Amino acid sequence: MADEMENSTPAEESLLEKIADKIHDHDSSSSSDSDNEKMESPSAVKEKIYRLFGREKPVHKVFGGGKPADVLLWRDKKLSAAVLGTTTAVWVLFELVEYHLLSFVCHISILTLAVLFLWSNAHSFINKSPPQIPEIHVAEEPFLLIASAIRNEVNHAFTVLRNIALGKDLKKLLKVVAGLWVISIVGSWCHLLTLIYICVVVLHTVPVLYEKNEDKVDPMAEKAFIELKKQYSVLDEMVLSKIPIRPLKPKVV
């Protein structure tokens, strides 16, 4: 065998080298292609996945990622149950029992002040320490932050309403009218407190259920949004595009 290898011609040796080089190139290219497919496949799959309302963050991050998100998504079950239970108790007290808010506040204040007054004067007779009542001072900063946030939202709402009133955005007009119409219908069904309670219950149930079943909900939502876009395009072509909108005249200074 060794004699045969030594007796092989240079042409045969060059042919064998070319075949070996082709096999090596094919293996390296196939391995690089497979590596590229492995690197690109997660991003390609990620791009194809549709998320509700076009979100890119997890549900927990959408709600802020802090303590409120933990409460709404039942990450802190004790606190979530306490919030929902307290809200239910308040709704039952004021809606079903028909207890008035002002009377409730006054009665609770009377009971608390009476208990503390008696405890402060009778602590020597019952051999207990007097109640430690801290001095309460309301900080200014939280109220300023809340007022600033409300002011920004109100200004944004006024800006949107002004643009709609000036005839700049027909789509926003339809959205606002539809939203107000839905709110008016829901408001005719129940009182404000019941509506707030329904919103609290929805916020404590729908997000956590969606988070657990988002892989099933997102494809269905994608089909629904595609169908809505088709219907809106038909409406836009047949009705909305034919509505004449005058351009705004520049103000004369």
Short mmCIF file of C-alpha atoms in Angstrom, two decimals:
data_model
loop_
_atom_site.label_atom_id
_atom_site.label_comp_id
_atom_site.label_asym_id
_atom_site.label_seq_id
_atom_site.Cartn_x
_atom_site.Cartn_y
_atom_site.Cartn_z
CA MET A 1 0.00 0.00 0.00
CA ALA A 2 2.84 2.32 0.82
CA ASP A 3 4.44 1.50 -2.53
CA GLU A 4 1.21 2.44 -4.35
CA MET A 5 1.04 5.82 -2.54
CA GLU A 6 4.66 6.52 -3.42
CA ASN A 7 4.08 5.54 -7.07
CA SER A 8 1.03 7.88 -7.52
CA THR A 9 1.50 10.55 -10.21
CA PRO A 10 1.50 14.31 -9.48
CA ALA A 11 -1.76 14.69 -11.41
CA GLU A 12 -3.51 12.19 -9.15
CA GLU A 13 -2.10 13.96 -6.08
CA SER A 14 -3.40 17.35 -7.29
CA LEU A 15 -6.82 15.80 -8.03
CA LEU A 16 -6.99 14.36 -4.52
CA GLU A 17 -6.02 17.72 -3.03
CA LYS A 18 -8.77 19.52 -4.99
CA ILE A 19 -11.38 16.99 -3.82
CA ALA A 20 -10.24 17.39 -0.21
CA ASP A 21 -10.36 21.20 -0.51
CA LYS A 22 -13.91 21.09 -1.91
CA ILE A 23 -15.06 18.80 0.89
CA HIS A 24 -13.47 21.10 3.46
CA ASP A 25 -15.06 24.20 1.87
CA HIS A 26 -18.47 22.52 1.78
CA ASP A 27 -18.25 21.51 5.43
CA SER A 28 -17.15 24.98 6.52
CA SER A 29 -19.87 26.71 4.48
CA SER A 30 -22.57 24.35 5.77
CA SER A 31 -21.42 24.88 9.35
CA SER A 32 -21.35 28.67 8.90
CA ASP A 33 -24.82 28.58 7.32
CA SER A 34 -26.15 26.53 10.20
CA ASP A 35 -24.56 28.95 12.66
CA ASN A 36 -26.10 31.90 10.83
CA GLU A 37 -29.50 30.19 10.86
CA LYS A 38 -29.16 29.59 14.58
CA MET A 39 -28.22 33.22 15.17
CA GLU A 40 -30.90 34.63 12.87
CA SER A 41 -33.75 32.29 13.70
CA PRO A 42 -34.64 33.80 17.11
CA SER A 43 -34.74 37.35 15.72
CA ALA A 44 -36.73 36.22 12.69
CA VAL A 45 -39.21 34.43 14.92
CA LYS A 46 -39.36 37.44 17.21
CA GLU A 47 -40.22 39.71 14.29
CA LYS A 48 -43.04 37.43 13.19
CA ILE A 49 -44.68 37.30 16.62
CA TYR A 50 -47.57 39.76 16.95
CA ARG A 51 -48.18 41.32 20.35
CA LEU A 52 -51.40 43.01 21.39
CA PHE A 53 -51.41 46.79 20.74
CA GLY A 54 -47.90 46.44 19.25
CA ARG A 55 -46.20 46.17 22.63
CA GLU A 56 -42.52 45.23 22.74
CA LYS A 57 -42.11 44.97 26.52
CA PRO A 58 -43.43 42.30 28.88
CA VAL A 59 -46.78 42.94 30.53
CA HIS A 60 -45.09 43.69 33.85
CA LYS A 61 -42.97 46.43 32.24
CA VAL A 62 -46.01 47.89 30.48
CA PHE A 63 -47.62 48.56 33.88
CA GLY A 64 -44.49 50.29 35.16
CA GLY A 65 -42.57 47.33 36.56
CA GLY A 66 -42.92 48.47 40.18
CA LYS A 67 -45.24 47.78 43.08
CA PRO A 68 -48.43 48.71 41.17
CA ALA A 69 -47.53 46.18 38.48
CA ASP A 70 -46.92 43.52 41.15
CA VAL A 71 -50.37 44.25 42.60
CA LEU A 72 -52.20 44.16 39.27
CA LEU A 73 -50.44 40.97 38.11
CA TRP A 74 -50.77 39.24 41.51
CA ARG A 75 -47.04 38.96 42.08
CA ASP A 76 -47.76 40.04 45.67
CA LYS A 77 -50.87 37.96 46.35
CA LYS A 78 -51.53 39.26 49.86
CA LEU A 79 -51.44 42.91 48.80
CA SER A 80 -53.47 42.23 45.65
CA ALA A 81 -56.13 40.39 47.66
CA ALA A 82 -56.18 43.21 50.24
CA VAL A 83 -56.70 45.88 47.56
CA LEU A 84 -59.43 43.93 45.80
CA GLY A 85 -61.11 43.00 49.11
CA THR A 86 -61.07 46.59 50.36
CA THR A 87 -62.50 47.84 47.07
CA THR A 88 -65.24 45.22 47.22
CA ALA A 89 -66.09 46.15 50.81
CA VAL A 90 -66.32 49.84 49.90
CA TRP A 91 -68.54 49.07 46.92
CA VAL A 92 -70.85 46.86 48.99
CA LEU A 93 -71.01 49.47 51.76
CA PHE A 94 -71.88 52.42 49.55
CA GLU A 95 -73.80 50.76 46.70
CA LEU A 96 -75.63 47.77 48.17
CA VAL A 97 -76.08 49.02 51.73
CA GLU A 98 -76.46 52.59 50.39
CA TYR A 99 -74.31 54.10 53.14
CA HIS A 100 -73.36 57.72 52.45
CA LEU A 101 -69.72 58.74 52.23
CA LEU A 102 -70.03 61.82 54.44
CA SER A 103 -71.85 59.89 57.16
CA PHE A 104 -69.26 57.12 56.97
CA VAL A 105 -66.34 59.54 57.40
CA CYS A 106 -68.03 61.30 60.31
CA HIS A 107 -68.93 58.06 62.11
CA ILE A 108 -65.42 56.64 61.74
CA SER A 109 -63.92 59.90 63.02
CA ILE A 110 -66.27 59.95 66.04
CA LEU A 111 -65.45 56.35 66.94
CA THR A 112 -61.69 56.82 66.55
CA LEU A 113 -61.58 60.05 68.58
CA ALA A 114 -63.74 58.60 71.35
CA VAL A 115 -61.59 55.46 71.69
CA LEU A 116 -58.34 57.43 71.76
CA PHE A 117 -59.73 59.97 74.23
CA LEU A 118 -60.90 57.27 76.64
CA TRP A 119 -57.66 55.34 76.25
CA SER A 120 -55.57 58.45 76.98
CA ASN A 121 -57.51 59.17 80.18
CA ALA A 122 -57.95 55.59 81.42
CA HIS A 123 -54.47 54.16 80.78
CA SER A 124 -53.47 54.52 84.43
CA PHE A 125 -56.50 52.51 85.60
CA ILE A 126 -56.05 49.64 83.14
CA ASN A 127 -52.25 49.49 83.62
CA LYS A 128 -51.46 50.10 79.98
CA SER A 129 -49.27 52.66 78.29
CA PRO A 130 -51.01 55.66 76.76
CA PRO A 131 -51.52 55.60 72.99
CA GLN A 132 -48.59 56.86 70.94
CA ILE A 133 -50.20 59.27 68.52
CA PRO A 134 -47.64 60.59 66.02
CA GLU A 135 -47.69 64.11 64.66
CA ILE A 136 -48.89 63.98 61.08
CA HIS A 137 -47.58 66.48 58.55
CA VAL A 138 -48.59 66.13 54.94
CA ALA A 139 -45.59 66.55 52.64
CA GLU A 140 -45.83 69.10 49.86
CA GLU A 141 -43.84 67.24 47.20
CA PRO A 142 -46.27 64.31 46.54
CA PHE A 143 -49.18 66.71 46.05
CA LEU A 144 -47.11 68.83 43.68
CA LEU A 145 -46.12 65.77 41.65
CA ILE A 146 -49.73 64.56 41.45
CA ALA A 147 -50.95 68.03 40.50
CA SER A 148 -48.22 68.35 37.85
CA ALA A 149 -49.09 64.95 36.34
CA ILE A 150 -52.80 65.83 36.24
CA ARG A 151 -52.01 69.21 34.70
CA ASN A 152 -49.91 67.60 31.94
CA GLU A 153 -52.65 65.12 31.10
CA VAL A 154 -55.33 67.83 31.05
CA ASN A 155 -53.20 70.05 28.79
CA HIS A 156 -52.59 67.13 26.44
CA ALA A 157 -56.33 66.40 26.32
CA PHE A 158 -57.10 70.06 25.56
CA THR A 159 -54.50 70.04 22.78
CA VAL A 160 -56.04 66.94 21.19
CA LEU A 161 -59.56 68.40 21.47
CA ARG A 162 -58.39 71.68 19.93
CA ASN A 163 -56.80 69.90 16.97
CA ILE A 164 -60.00 67.94 16.44
CA ALA A 165 -62.14 71.08 16.69
CA LEU A 166 -59.94 72.80 14.07
CA GLY A 167 -60.60 69.95 11.65
CA LYS A 168 -57.04 68.65 11.51
CA ASP A 169 -57.57 64.96 12.29
CA LEU A 170 -60.70 63.07 11.27
CA LYS A 171 -59.46 59.75 12.66
CA LYS A 172 -59.01 61.20 16.14
CA LEU A 173 -62.49 62.73 15.93
CA LEU A 174 -64.00 59.32 15.22
CA LYS A 175 -61.99 57.71 18.04
CA VAL A 176 -62.98 60.36 20.59
CA VAL A 177 -66.64 60.27 19.56
CA ALA A 178 -66.70 56.47 19.77
CA GLY A 179 -65.00 56.51 23.19
CA LEU A 180 -67.35 59.14 24.60
CA TRP A 181 -70.34 57.28 23.18
CA VAL A 182 -69.25 54.03 24.85
CA ILE A 183 -68.64 55.84 28.16
CA SER A 184 -72.08 57.46 27.98
CA ILE A 185 -73.73 54.07 27.43
CA VAL A 186 -71.81 52.47 30.30
CA GLY A 187 -72.61 55.49 32.50
CA SER A 188 -76.31 55.03 31.87
CA TRP A 189 -76.06 51.44 33.11
CA CYS A 190 -74.49 52.09 36.52
CA HIS A 191 -73.32 54.74 38.97
CA LEU A 192 -69.83 56.22 39.06
CA LEU A 193 -68.75 54.15 42.07
CA THR A 194 -69.89 50.95 40.37
CA LEU A 195 -67.99 51.95 37.23
CA ILE A 196 -64.83 52.56 39.28
CA TYR A 197 -65.27 49.20 40.99
CA ILE A 198 -65.68 47.45 37.65
CA CYS A 199 -62.48 49.10 36.40
CA VAL A 200 -60.59 47.93 39.51
CA VAL A 201 -61.85 44.37 39.10
CA VAL A 202 -60.96 44.37 35.39
CA LEU A 203 -57.45 45.68 36.14
CA HIS A 204 -56.97 42.90 38.71
CA THR A 205 -58.19 40.09 36.43
CA VAL A 206 -57.69 40.82 32.72
CA PRO A 207 -53.91 41.61 32.75
CA VAL A 208 -52.98 38.53 34.78
CA LEU A 209 -55.18 36.29 32.60
CA TYR A 210 -53.65 37.82 29.46
CA GLU A 211 -50.12 37.33 30.80
CA LYS A 212 -50.80 33.64 31.34
CA ASN A 213 -52.46 33.12 27.93
CA GLU A 214 -50.76 35.74 25.72
CA ASP A 215 -49.53 33.13 23.23
CA LYS A 216 -53.16 32.19 22.53
CA VAL A 217 -54.66 35.69 22.72
CA ASP A 218 -52.16 37.49 20.45
CA PRO A 219 -52.88 35.45 17.27
CA MET A 220 -56.63 35.95 17.74
CA ALA A 221 -56.11 39.68 18.33
CA GLU A 222 -53.95 39.89 15.20
CA LYS A 223 -56.75 38.42 13.07
CA ALA A 224 -59.26 40.80 14.66
CA PHE A 225 -57.10 43.87 14.00
CA ILE A 226 -56.50 42.82 10.38
CA GLU A 227 -60.25 42.51 9.87
CA LEU A 228 -60.84 45.91 11.51
CA LYS A 229 -58.25 47.50 9.24
CA LYS A 230 -60.01 46.02 6.21
CA GLN A 231 -63.37 47.36 7.33
CA TYR A 232 -61.88 50.78 8.10
CA SER A 233 -60.21 50.93 4.68
CA VAL A 234 -63.57 50.20 3.06
CA LEU A 235 -65.23 52.91 5.17
CA ASP A 236 -62.44 55.35 4.36
CA GLU A 237 -62.68 54.67 0.64
CA MET A 238 -66.47 54.88 0.45
CA VAL A 239 -67.27 57.64 2.99
CA LEU A 240 -64.42 59.38 4.80
CA SER A 241 -62.27 60.19 1.78
CA LYS A 242 -65.26 61.91 0.12
CA ILE A 243 -65.82 64.36 3.00
CA PRO A 244 -64.46 67.79 1.94
CA ILE A 245 -62.08 69.32 4.48
CA ARG A 246 -61.13 72.94 3.99
CA PRO A 247 -57.53 73.94 4.68
CA LEU A 248 -57.05 76.32 7.58
CA LYS A 249 -56.60 79.95 6.66
CA PRO A 250 -53.50 81.63 8.08
CA LYS A 251 -54.20 84.24 10.71
CA VAL A 252 -53.72 87.82 9.63
CA VAL A 253 -51.59 89.66 12.19
#
